[in-house]
Amino acid sequence: MIRLVTDAFLRNKPIFSIFLASGRRFLAYSAIPGELPPGWTRSLLEEARRWVSHQKTIKMVPRQFVDASFARSSGPGGQHVNKTNSKAVVKLSIETPFIPHWAKRELRKSPSFVESSSCLQTASTTSRSQNDNLEECLRKLHDIILEAAKQAIPSLPSEEQQTHVKRLQQIEKSKRKEEKTKRKNLKSGRTSKWDD
C-alpha cells in the first residue's frame, strides 16, 4: 500500500514520504513533479540561488546593517583582563534590507534569533581585540543567514528522481494488486457449502 504523508513542517520544503507495503520508505520532493511550493516562482527561485551564490563570495555582514556594542570580556587575559571592553555583541534586525524576505521564516527558527527585539544576536570573546571580535561576530551572522537562506530555497527533484519515484509507485501498485488477488483467492477457498 502506498501512503503519502505531507511533512510540510520540515524546512518549508514540499517533502512527501512514500511508505510501501513492504515497510520501506522513500522520499519524493514534490507531489507533482516540477511543481514549486506556494509563494515561489521560477524567477524568485533563480534570484534566490543567485543571492546565495553571491553571498558565498562575501564573508561578512556589512557593518552598516548591524548594531555593535562592547563589554568586558571574561576569561584569561593576564594584565589585560577586566580593563578593556573587548567582548563584541552584534545585533542585526530581521527587517534589514540585507536579509531577503524568503529567508526570514527560517531565520526566526534560529537559536540566534531574539524574539523580543526581532533581531539576530551573536557575541564573540575569542580575541583581545575589539575589532577582531567584531569581525568574528559579522562572520557568524553571515554564516547563520547563509545557512537559513539555503534551507529556505526549495529543491526540485531532477528528472531522474521523478522517474525513479514513478517506477517505485508502479512496482508497488503491481505488488498490491497481486496481494489483493492472493487474498481474494484465499477467501474464496474458505467458503463452505452447507448441505440442507
mmCIF file with all atom_site columns, C-alpha atoms in Angstrom:
data_model
loop_
_atom_site.group_PDB
_atom_site.id
_atom_site.type_symbol
_atom_site.label_atom_id
_atom_site.label_alt_id
_atom_site.label_comp_id
_atom_site.label_asym_id
_atom_site.label_entity_id
_atom_site.label_seq_id
_atom_site.pdbx_PDB_ins_code
_atom_site.Cartn_x
_atom_site.Cartn_y
_atom_site.Cartn_z
_atom_site.occupancy
_atom_site.B_iso_or_equiv
_atom_site.pdbx_formal_charge
_atom_site.auth_seq_id
_atom_site.auth_comp_id
_atom_site.auth_asym_id
_atom_site.auth_atom_id
_atom_site.pdbx_PDB_model_num
ATOM 1   C CA . MET A 1 1   ? 0.000   0.000   0.000   1.00 0.00 ? 1   MET A CA 1
ATOM 2   C CA . ILE A 1 2   ? 1.282   3.463   -0.853  1.00 0.00 ? 2   ILE A CA 1
ATOM 3   C CA . ARG A 1 3   ? 0.694   6.144   1.720   1.00 0.00 ? 3   ARG A CA 1
ATOM 4   C CA . LEU A 1 4   ? 1.650   9.763   1.053   1.00 0.00 ? 4   LEU A CA 1
ATOM 5   C CA . VAL A 1 5   ? 2.405   11.772  4.164   1.00 0.00 ? 5   VAL A CA 1
ATOM 6   C CA . THR A 1 6   ? 2.996   15.510  3.862   1.00 0.00 ? 6   THR A CA 1
ATOM 7   C CA . ASP A 1 7   ? 5.823   16.778  6.053   1.00 0.00 ? 7   ASP A CA 1
ATOM 8   C CA . ALA A 1 8   ? 5.341   20.489  5.345   1.00 0.00 ? 8   ALA A CA 1
ATOM 9   C CA . PHE A 1 9   ? 6.898   21.475  8.641   1.00 0.00 ? 9   PHE A CA 1
ATOM 10  C CA . LEU A 1 10  ? 10.277  20.156  7.519   1.00 0.00 ? 10  LEU A CA 1
ATOM 11  C CA . ARG A 1 11  ? 12.337  23.083  6.305   1.00 0.00 ? 11  ARG A CA 1
ATOM 12  C CA . ASN A 1 12  ? 9.478   24.571  4.332   1.00 0.00 ? 12  ASN A CA 1
ATOM 13  C CA . LYS A 1 13  ? 10.055  22.046  1.538   1.00 0.00 ? 13  LYS A CA 1
ATOM 14  C CA . PRO A 1 14  ? 7.335   20.007  -0.139  1.00 0.00 ? 14  PRO A CA 1
ATOM 15  C CA . ILE A 1 15  ? 8.548   16.596  1.031   1.00 0.00 ? 15  ILE A CA 1
ATOM 16  C CA . PHE A 1 16  ? 6.379   13.529  0.639   1.00 0.00 ? 16  PHE A CA 1
ATOM 17  C CA . SER A 1 17  ? 7.181   10.232  2.301   1.00 0.00 ? 17  SER A CA 1
ATOM 18  C CA . ILE A 1 18  ? 6.084   7.197   0.359   1.00 0.00 ? 18  ILE A CA 1
ATOM 19  C CA . PHE A 1 19  ? 5.509   4.183   2.587   1.00 0.00 ? 19  PHE A CA 1
ATOM 20  C CA . LEU A 1 20  ? 5.414   0.888   0.730   1.00 0.00 ? 20  LEU A CA 1
ATOM 21  C CA . ALA A 1 21  ? 3.564   -2.228  1.894   1.00 0.00 ? 21  ALA A CA 1
ATOM 22  C CA . SER A 1 22  ? 6.911   -3.901  2.385   1.00 0.00 ? 22  SER A CA 1
ATOM 23  C CA . GLY A 1 23  ? 7.696   -1.335  5.082   1.00 0.00 ? 23  GLY A CA 1
ATOM 24  C CA . ARG A 1 24  ? 10.238  0.564   3.005   1.00 0.00 ? 24  ARG A CA 1
ATOM 25  C CA . ARG A 1 25  ? 10.110  4.352   2.901   1.00 0.00 ? 25  ARG A CA 1
ATOM 26  C CA . PHE A 1 26  ? 11.095  6.623   0.024   1.00 0.00 ? 26  PHE A CA 1
ATOM 27  C CA . LEU A 1 27  ? 11.148  10.404  -0.149  1.00 0.00 ? 27  LEU A CA 1
ATOM 28  C CA . ALA A 1 28  ? 9.836   12.413  -3.069  1.00 0.00 ? 28  ALA A CA 1
ATOM 29  C CA . TYR A 1 29  ? 10.430  16.138  -3.076  1.00 0.00 ? 29  TYR A CA 1
ATOM 30  C CA . SER A 1 30  ? 7.317   17.225  -4.904  1.00 0.00 ? 30  SER A CA 1
ATOM 31  C CA . ALA A 1 31  ? 3.826   15.820  -5.148  1.00 0.00 ? 31  ALA A CA 1
ATOM 32  C CA . ILE A 1 32  ? 3.601   16.930  -8.738  1.00 0.00 ? 32  ILE A CA 1
ATOM 33  C CA . PRO A 1 33  ? 6.984   16.647  -10.446 1.00 0.00 ? 33  PRO A CA 1
ATOM 34  C CA . GLY A 1 34  ? 8.482   20.041  -11.221 1.00 0.00 ? 34  GLY A CA 1
ATOM 35  C CA . GLU A 1 35  ? 5.878   21.991  -9.242  1.00 0.00 ? 35  GLU A CA 1
ATOM 36  C CA . LEU A 1 36  ? 7.069   24.789  -6.955  1.00 0.00 ? 36  LEU A CA 1
ATOM 37  C CA . PRO A 1 37  ? 5.652   25.284  -3.453  1.00 0.00 ? 37  PRO A CA 1
ATOM 38  C CA . PRO A 1 38  ? 3.146   28.107  -2.856  1.00 0.00 ? 38  PRO A CA 1
ATOM 39  C CA . GLY A 1 39  ? 4.696   31.572  -2.915  1.00 0.00 ? 39  GLY A CA 1
ATOM 40  C CA . TRP A 1 40  ? 7.606   30.579  -5.154  1.00 0.00 ? 40  TRP A CA 1
ATOM 41  C CA . THR A 1 41  ? 8.022   31.358  -8.844  1.00 0.00 ? 41  THR A CA 1
ATOM 42  C CA . ARG A 1 42  ? 10.776  30.305  -11.216 1.00 0.00 ? 42  ARG A CA 1
ATOM 43  C CA . SER A 1 43  ? 12.157  33.859  -11.283 1.00 0.00 ? 43  SER A CA 1
ATOM 44  C CA . LEU A 1 44  ? 12.183  34.068  -7.463  1.00 0.00 ? 44  LEU A CA 1
ATOM 45  C CA . LEU A 1 45  ? 13.913  30.701  -7.292  1.00 0.00 ? 45  LEU A CA 1
ATOM 46  C CA . GLU A 1 46  ? 16.622  31.869  -9.709  1.00 0.00 ? 46  GLU A CA 1
ATOM 47  C CA . GLU A 1 47  ? 17.002  35.157  -7.820  1.00 0.00 ? 47  GLU A CA 1
ATOM 48  C CA . ALA A 1 48  ? 17.371  33.265  -4.527  1.00 0.00 ? 48  ALA A CA 1
ATOM 49  C CA . ARG A 1 49  ? 20.011  30.952  -5.976  1.00 0.00 ? 49  ARG A CA 1
ATOM 50  C CA . ARG A 1 50  ? 21.939  33.937  -7.365  1.00 0.00 ? 50  ARG A CA 1
ATOM 51  C CA . TRP A 1 51  ? 21.766  35.676  -3.986  1.00 0.00 ? 51  TRP A CA 1
ATOM 52  C CA . VAL A 1 52  ? 23.156  32.605  -2.208  1.00 0.00 ? 52  VAL A CA 1
ATOM 53  C CA . SER A 1 53  ? 25.991  32.153  -4.724  1.00 0.00 ? 53  SER A CA 1
ATOM 54  C CA . HIS A 1 54  ? 26.883  35.866  -4.417  1.00 0.00 ? 54  HIS A CA 1
ATOM 55  C CA . GLN A 1 55  ? 26.865  35.668  -0.611  1.00 0.00 ? 55  GLN A CA 1
ATOM 56  C CA . LYS A 1 56  ? 29.352  32.797  -0.714  1.00 0.00 ? 56  LYS A CA 1
ATOM 57  C CA . THR A 1 57  ? 31.945  35.255  -2.044  1.00 0.00 ? 57  THR A CA 1
ATOM 58  C CA . ILE A 1 58  ? 31.224  37.741  0.762   1.00 0.00 ? 58  ILE A CA 1
ATOM 59  C CA . LYS A 1 59  ? 32.412  36.533  4.137   1.00 0.00 ? 59  LYS A CA 1
ATOM 60  C CA . MET A 1 60  ? 30.736  39.040  6.493   1.00 0.00 ? 60  MET A CA 1
ATOM 61  C CA . VAL A 1 61  ? 27.571  41.029  7.019   1.00 0.00 ? 61  VAL A CA 1
ATOM 62  C CA . PRO A 1 62  ? 28.259  44.669  6.037   1.00 0.00 ? 62  PRO A CA 1
ATOM 63  C CA . ARG A 1 63  ? 28.982  46.774  9.130   1.00 0.00 ? 63  ARG A CA 1
ATOM 64  C CA . GLN A 1 64  ? 26.348  49.421  8.300   1.00 0.00 ? 64  GLN A CA 1
ATOM 65  C CA . PHE A 1 65  ? 23.470  46.968  8.921   1.00 0.00 ? 65  PHE A CA 1
ATOM 66  C CA . VAL A 1 66  ? 24.373  45.983  12.500  1.00 0.00 ? 66  VAL A CA 1
ATOM 67  C CA . ASP A 1 67  ? 24.286  47.490  15.980  1.00 0.00 ? 67  ASP A CA 1
ATOM 68  C CA . ALA A 1 68  ? 27.516  46.662  17.772  1.00 0.00 ? 68  ALA A CA 1
ATOM 69  C CA . SER A 1 69  ? 28.266  47.074  21.449  1.00 0.00 ? 69  SER A CA 1
ATOM 70  C CA . PHE A 1 70  ? 31.279  46.129  23.518  1.00 0.00 ? 70  PHE A CA 1
ATOM 71  C CA . ALA A 1 71  ? 31.577  44.809  27.055  1.00 0.00 ? 71  ALA A CA 1
ATOM 72  C CA . ARG A 1 72  ? 34.203  43.449  29.391  1.00 0.00 ? 72  ARG A CA 1
ATOM 73  C CA . SER A 1 73  ? 35.308  40.004  28.354  1.00 0.00 ? 73  SER A CA 1
ATOM 74  C CA . SER A 1 74  ? 35.668  37.175  30.849  1.00 0.00 ? 74  SER A CA 1
ATOM 75  C CA . GLY A 1 75  ? 38.364  34.542  30.802  1.00 0.00 ? 75  GLY A CA 1
ATOM 76  C CA . PRO A 1 76  ? 42.151  34.642  30.624  1.00 0.00 ? 76  PRO A CA 1
ATOM 77  C CA . GLY A 1 77  ? 43.873  37.836  29.636  1.00 0.00 ? 77  GLY A CA 1
ATOM 78  C CA . GLY A 1 78  ? 46.750  38.417  32.015  1.00 0.00 ? 78  GLY A CA 1
ATOM 79  C CA . GLN A 1 79  ? 47.267  42.088  32.787  1.00 0.00 ? 79  GLN A CA 1
ATOM 80  C CA . HIS A 1 80  ? 44.690  42.906  30.107  1.00 0.00 ? 80  HIS A CA 1
ATOM 81  C CA . VAL A 1 81  ? 41.735  41.187  31.828  1.00 0.00 ? 81  VAL A CA 1
ATOM 82  C CA . ASN A 1 82  ? 38.846  43.326  33.140  1.00 0.00 ? 82  ASN A CA 1
ATOM 83  C CA . LYS A 1 83  ? 40.447  46.518  31.860  1.00 0.00 ? 83  LYS A CA 1
ATOM 84  C CA . THR A 1 84  ? 39.165  46.822  28.305  1.00 0.00 ? 84  THR A CA 1
ATOM 85  C CA . ASN A 1 85  ? 35.830  46.259  26.628  1.00 0.00 ? 85  ASN A CA 1
ATOM 86  C CA . SER A 1 86  ? 36.900  43.630  24.096  1.00 0.00 ? 86  SER A CA 1
ATOM 87  C CA . LYS A 1 87  ? 33.780  41.422  24.006  1.00 0.00 ? 87  LYS A CA 1
ATOM 88  C CA . ALA A 1 88  ? 31.708  42.250  20.905  1.00 0.00 ? 88  ALA A CA 1
ATOM 89  C CA . VAL A 1 89  ? 27.924  41.855  20.891  1.00 0.00 ? 89  VAL A CA 1
ATOM 90  C CA . VAL A 1 90  ? 26.282  42.365  17.500  1.00 0.00 ? 90  VAL A CA 1
ATOM 91  C CA . LYS A 1 91  ? 22.560  42.663  16.718  1.00 0.00 ? 91  LYS A CA 1
ATOM 92  C CA . LEU A 1 92  ? 21.048  42.563  13.240  1.00 0.00 ? 92  LEU A CA 1
ATOM 93  C CA . SER A 1 93  ? 17.372  43.407  12.736  1.00 0.00 ? 93  SER A CA 1
ATOM 94  C CA . ILE A 1 94  ? 15.458  40.762  10.811  1.00 0.00 ? 94  ILE A CA 1
ATOM 95  C CA . GLU A 1 95  ? 13.834  43.571  8.797   1.00 0.00 ? 95  GLU A CA 1
ATOM 96  C CA . THR A 1 96  ? 17.136  44.868  7.419   1.00 0.00 ? 96  THR A CA 1
ATOM 97  C CA . PRO A 1 97  ? 17.373  45.074  3.604   1.00 0.00 ? 97  PRO A CA 1
ATOM 98  C CA . PHE A 1 98  ? 20.408  42.761  3.722   1.00 0.00 ? 98  PHE A CA 1
ATOM 99  C CA . ILE A 1 99  ? 18.191  39.784  4.595   1.00 0.00 ? 99  ILE A CA 1
ATOM 100 C CA . PRO A 1 100 ? 15.959  38.531  1.735   1.00 0.00 ? 100 PRO A CA 1
ATOM 101 C CA . HIS A 1 101 ? 12.266  38.180  2.564   1.00 0.00 ? 101 HIS A CA 1
ATOM 102 C CA . TRP A 1 102 ? 12.181  34.486  1.652   1.00 0.00 ? 102 TRP A CA 1
ATOM 103 C CA . ALA A 1 103 ? 14.825  33.635  4.302   1.00 0.00 ? 103 ALA A CA 1
ATOM 104 C CA . LYS A 1 104 ? 13.149  35.357  7.253   1.00 0.00 ? 104 LYS A CA 1
ATOM 105 C CA . ARG A 1 105 ? 10.954  32.412  8.242   1.00 0.00 ? 105 ARG A CA 1
ATOM 106 C CA . GLU A 1 106 ? 13.991  30.152  8.598   1.00 0.00 ? 106 GLU A CA 1
ATOM 107 C CA . LEU A 1 107 ? 15.925  32.828  10.498  1.00 0.00 ? 107 LEU A CA 1
ATOM 108 C CA . ARG A 1 108 ? 13.133  33.102  13.057  1.00 0.00 ? 108 ARG A CA 1
ATOM 109 C CA . LYS A 1 109 ? 13.780  29.431  13.898  1.00 0.00 ? 109 LYS A CA 1
ATOM 110 C CA . SER A 1 110 ? 17.482  30.085  14.533  1.00 0.00 ? 110 SER A CA 1
ATOM 111 C CA . PRO A 1 111 ? 18.834  29.867  18.098  1.00 0.00 ? 111 PRO A CA 1
ATOM 112 C CA . SER A 1 112 ? 20.452  33.264  17.470  1.00 0.00 ? 112 SER A CA 1
ATOM 113 C CA . PHE A 1 113 ? 17.073  34.920  16.896  1.00 0.00 ? 113 PHE A CA 1
ATOM 114 C CA . VAL A 1 114 ? 15.836  37.131  19.756  1.00 0.00 ? 114 VAL A CA 1
ATOM 115 C CA . GLU A 1 115 ? 12.044  37.266  19.669  1.00 0.00 ? 115 GLU A CA 1
ATOM 116 C CA . SER A 1 116 ? 11.601  40.343  21.873  1.00 0.00 ? 116 SER A CA 1
ATOM 117 C CA . SER A 1 117 ? 13.695  42.622  19.654  1.00 0.00 ? 117 SER A CA 1
ATOM 118 C CA . SER A 1 118 ? 13.097  40.707  16.396  1.00 0.00 ? 118 SER A CA 1
ATOM 119 C CA . CYS A 1 119 ? 16.799  40.522  15.631  1.00 0.00 ? 119 CYS A CA 1
ATOM 120 C CA . LEU A 1 120 ? 19.684  38.103  15.294  1.00 0.00 ? 120 LEU A CA 1
ATOM 121 C CA . GLN A 1 121 ? 22.276  38.425  18.034  1.00 0.00 ? 121 GLN A CA 1
ATOM 122 C CA . THR A 1 122 ? 25.738  36.979  18.420  1.00 0.00 ? 122 THR A CA 1
ATOM 123 C CA . ALA A 1 123 ? 28.767  37.643  20.606  1.00 0.00 ? 123 ALA A CA 1
ATOM 124 C CA . SER A 1 124 ? 32.478  36.929  20.434  1.00 0.00 ? 124 SER A CA 1
ATOM 125 C CA . THR A 1 125 ? 35.252  36.914  23.027  1.00 0.00 ? 125 THR A CA 1
ATOM 126 C CA . THR A 1 126 ? 37.829  34.884  21.104  1.00 0.00 ? 126 THR A CA 1
ATOM 127 C CA . SER A 1 127 ? 40.343  37.706  20.782  1.00 0.00 ? 127 SER A CA 1
ATOM 128 C CA . ARG A 1 128 ? 41.672  40.506  22.978  1.00 0.00 ? 128 ARG A CA 1
ATOM 129 C CA . SER A 1 129 ? 40.975  42.945  20.166  1.00 0.00 ? 129 SER A CA 1
ATOM 130 C CA . GLN A 1 130 ? 37.583  44.645  19.806  1.00 0.00 ? 130 GLN A CA 1
ATOM 131 C CA . ASN A 1 131 ? 37.973  44.771  16.044  1.00 0.00 ? 131 ASN A CA 1
ATOM 132 C CA . ASP A 1 132 ? 38.798  41.057  15.728  1.00 0.00 ? 132 ASP A CA 1
ATOM 133 C CA . ASN A 1 133 ? 35.812  40.123  17.894  1.00 0.00 ? 133 ASN A CA 1
ATOM 134 C CA . LEU A 1 134 ? 33.547  42.411  15.852  1.00 0.00 ? 134 LEU A CA 1
ATOM 135 C CA . GLU A 1 135 ? 34.697  40.774  12.599  1.00 0.00 ? 135 GLU A CA 1
ATOM 136 C CA . GLU A 1 136 ? 34.142  37.345  14.145  1.00 0.00 ? 136 GLU A CA 1
ATOM 137 C CA . CYS A 1 137 ? 30.545  38.327  15.016  1.00 0.00 ? 137 CYS A CA 1
ATOM 138 C CA . LEU A 1 138 ? 29.933  39.630  11.495  1.00 0.00 ? 138 LEU A CA 1
ATOM 139 C CA . ARG A 1 139 ? 31.221  36.329  10.063  1.00 0.00 ? 139 ARG A CA 1
ATOM 140 C CA . LYS A 1 140 ? 28.995  34.328  12.428  1.00 0.00 ? 140 LYS A CA 1
ATOM 141 C CA . LEU A 1 141 ? 25.923  36.343  11.431  1.00 0.00 ? 141 LEU A CA 1
ATOM 142 C CA . HIS A 1 142 ? 26.760  35.904  7.766   1.00 0.00 ? 142 HIS A CA 1
ATOM 143 C CA . ASP A 1 143 ? 27.036  32.134  8.196   1.00 0.00 ? 143 ASP A CA 1
ATOM 144 C CA . ILE A 1 144 ? 23.711  31.996  10.066  1.00 0.00 ? 144 ILE A CA 1
ATOM 145 C CA . ILE A 1 145 ? 21.929  33.989  7.344   1.00 0.00 ? 145 ILE A CA 1
ATOM 146 C CA . LEU A 1 146 ? 23.513  31.994  4.522   1.00 0.00 ? 146 LEU A CA 1
ATOM 147 C CA . GLU A 1 147 ? 22.541  28.644  6.057   1.00 0.00 ? 147 GLU A CA 1
ATOM 148 C CA . ALA A 1 148 ? 18.963  29.809  6.674   1.00 0.00 ? 148 ALA A CA 1
ATOM 149 C CA . ALA A 1 149 ? 18.721  31.099  3.103   1.00 0.00 ? 149 ALA A CA 1
ATOM 150 C CA . LYS A 1 150 ? 19.927  27.756  1.732   1.00 0.00 ? 150 LYS A CA 1
ATOM 151 C CA . GLN A 1 151 ? 17.341  25.936  3.860   1.00 0.00 ? 151 GLN A CA 1
ATOM 152 C CA . ALA A 1 152 ? 14.550  28.235  2.666   1.00 0.00 ? 152 ALA A CA 1
ATOM 153 C CA . ILE A 1 153 ? 15.151  27.614  -1.045  1.00 0.00 ? 153 ILE A CA 1
ATOM 154 C CA . PRO A 1 154 ? 13.030  24.671  -2.230  1.00 0.00 ? 154 PRO A CA 1
ATOM 155 C CA . SER A 1 155 ? 14.871  21.958  -4.084  1.00 0.00 ? 155 SER A CA 1
ATOM 156 C CA . LEU A 1 156 ? 13.188  20.493  -7.114  1.00 0.00 ? 156 LEU A CA 1
ATOM 157 C CA . PRO A 1 157 ? 13.686  16.835  -7.985  1.00 0.00 ? 157 PRO A CA 1
ATOM 158 C CA . SER A 1 158 ? 15.647  16.003  -11.096 1.00 0.00 ? 158 SER A CA 1
ATOM 159 C CA . GLU A 1 159 ? 14.060  14.128  -13.994 1.00 0.00 ? 159 GLU A CA 1
ATOM 160 C CA . GLU A 1 160 ? 15.936  11.027  -12.872 1.00 0.00 ? 160 GLU A CA 1
ATOM 161 C CA . GLN A 1 161 ? 14.467  11.273  -9.356  1.00 0.00 ? 161 GLN A CA 1
ATOM 162 C CA . GLN A 1 162 ? 10.976  11.804  -10.747 1.00 0.00 ? 162 GLN A CA 1
ATOM 163 C CA . THR A 1 163 ? 11.182  8.725   -12.988 1.00 0.00 ? 163 THR A CA 1
ATOM 164 C CA . HIS A 1 164 ? 12.627  6.702   -10.092 1.00 0.00 ? 164 HIS A CA 1
ATOM 165 C CA . VAL A 1 165 ? 9.681   7.614   -7.839  1.00 0.00 ? 165 VAL A CA 1
ATOM 166 C CA . LYS A 1 166 ? 7.175   6.842   -10.616 1.00 0.00 ? 166 LYS A CA 1
ATOM 167 C CA . ARG A 1 167 ? 8.822   3.460   -11.190 1.00 0.00 ? 167 ARG A CA 1
ATOM 168 C CA . LEU A 1 168 ? 8.666   2.664   -7.460  1.00 0.00 ? 168 LEU A CA 1
ATOM 169 C CA . GLN A 1 169 ? 4.998   3.617   -7.390  1.00 0.00 ? 169 GLN A CA 1
ATOM 170 C CA . GLN A 1 170 ? 4.254   1.346   -10.366 1.00 0.00 ? 170 GLN A CA 1
ATOM 171 C CA . ILE A 1 171 ? 6.120   -1.566  -8.761  1.00 0.00 ? 171 ILE A CA 1
ATOM 172 C CA . GLU A 1 172 ? 4.219   -1.055  -5.531  1.00 0.00 ? 172 GLU A CA 1
ATOM 173 C CA . LYS A 1 173 ? 0.907   -0.853  -7.388  1.00 0.00 ? 173 LYS A CA 1
ATOM 174 C CA . SER A 1 174 ? 1.534   -4.182  -9.115  1.00 0.00 ? 174 SER A CA 1
ATOM 175 C CA . LYS A 1 175 ? 2.604   -5.816  -5.819  1.00 0.00 ? 175 LYS A CA 1
ATOM 176 C CA . ARG A 1 176 ? -0.517  -4.504  -4.137  1.00 0.00 ? 176 ARG A CA 1
ATOM 177 C CA . LYS A 1 177 ? -2.727  -5.858  -6.912  1.00 0.00 ? 177 LYS A CA 1
ATOM 178 C CA . GLU A 1 178 ? -1.006  -9.243  -6.666  1.00 0.00 ? 178 GLU A CA 1
ATOM 179 C CA . GLU A 1 179 ? -1.501  -9.253  -2.888  1.00 0.00 ? 179 GLU A CA 1
ATOM 180 C CA . LYS A 1 180 ? -5.202  -8.450  -3.311  1.00 0.00 ? 180 LYS A CA 1
ATOM 181 C CA . THR A 1 181 ? -5.719  -11.326 -5.760  1.00 0.00 ? 181 THR A CA 1
ATOM 182 C CA . LYS A 1 182 ? -3.990  -13.720 -3.354  1.00 0.00 ? 182 LYS A CA 1
ATOM 183 C CA . ARG A 1 183 ? -6.276  -12.591 -0.522  1.00 0.00 ? 183 ARG A CA 1
ATOM 184 C CA . LYS A 1 184 ? -9.319  -12.888 -2.794  1.00 0.00 ? 184 LYS A CA 1
ATOM 185 C CA . ASN A 1 185 ? -8.417  -16.455 -3.788  1.00 0.00 ? 185 ASN A CA 1
ATOM 186 C CA . LEU A 1 186 ? -7.712  -17.395 -0.177  1.00 0.00 ? 186 LEU A CA 1
ATOM 187 C CA . LYS A 1 187 ? -11.052 -16.043 0.995   1.00 0.00 ? 187 LYS A CA 1
ATOM 188 C CA . SER A 1 188 ? -12.989 -17.652 -1.860  1.00 0.00 ? 188 SER A CA 1
ATOM 189 C CA . GLY A 1 189 ? -11.420 -21.006 -0.950  1.00 0.00 ? 189 GLY A CA 1
ATOM 190 C CA . ARG A 1 190 ? -12.713 -20.690 2.619   1.00 0.00 ? 190 ARG A CA 1
ATOM 191 C CA . THR A 1 191 ? -16.384 -20.601 1.710   1.00 0.00 ? 191 THR A CA 1
ATOM 192 C CA . SER A 1 192 ? -18.090 -23.825 2.542   1.00 0.00 ? 192 SER A CA 1
ATOM 193 C CA . LYS A 1 193 ? -21.287 -25.190 1.109   1.00 0.00 ? 193 LYS A CA 1
ATOM 194 C CA . TRP A 1 194 ? -23.928 -26.068 3.624   1.00 0.00 ? 194 TRP A CA 1
ATOM 195 C CA . ASP A 1 195 ? -25.915 -29.143 2.838   1.00 0.00 ? 195 ASP A CA 1
ATOM 196 C CA . ASP A 1 196 ? -29.534 -28.770 3.847   1.00 0.00 ? 196 ASP A CA 1
#
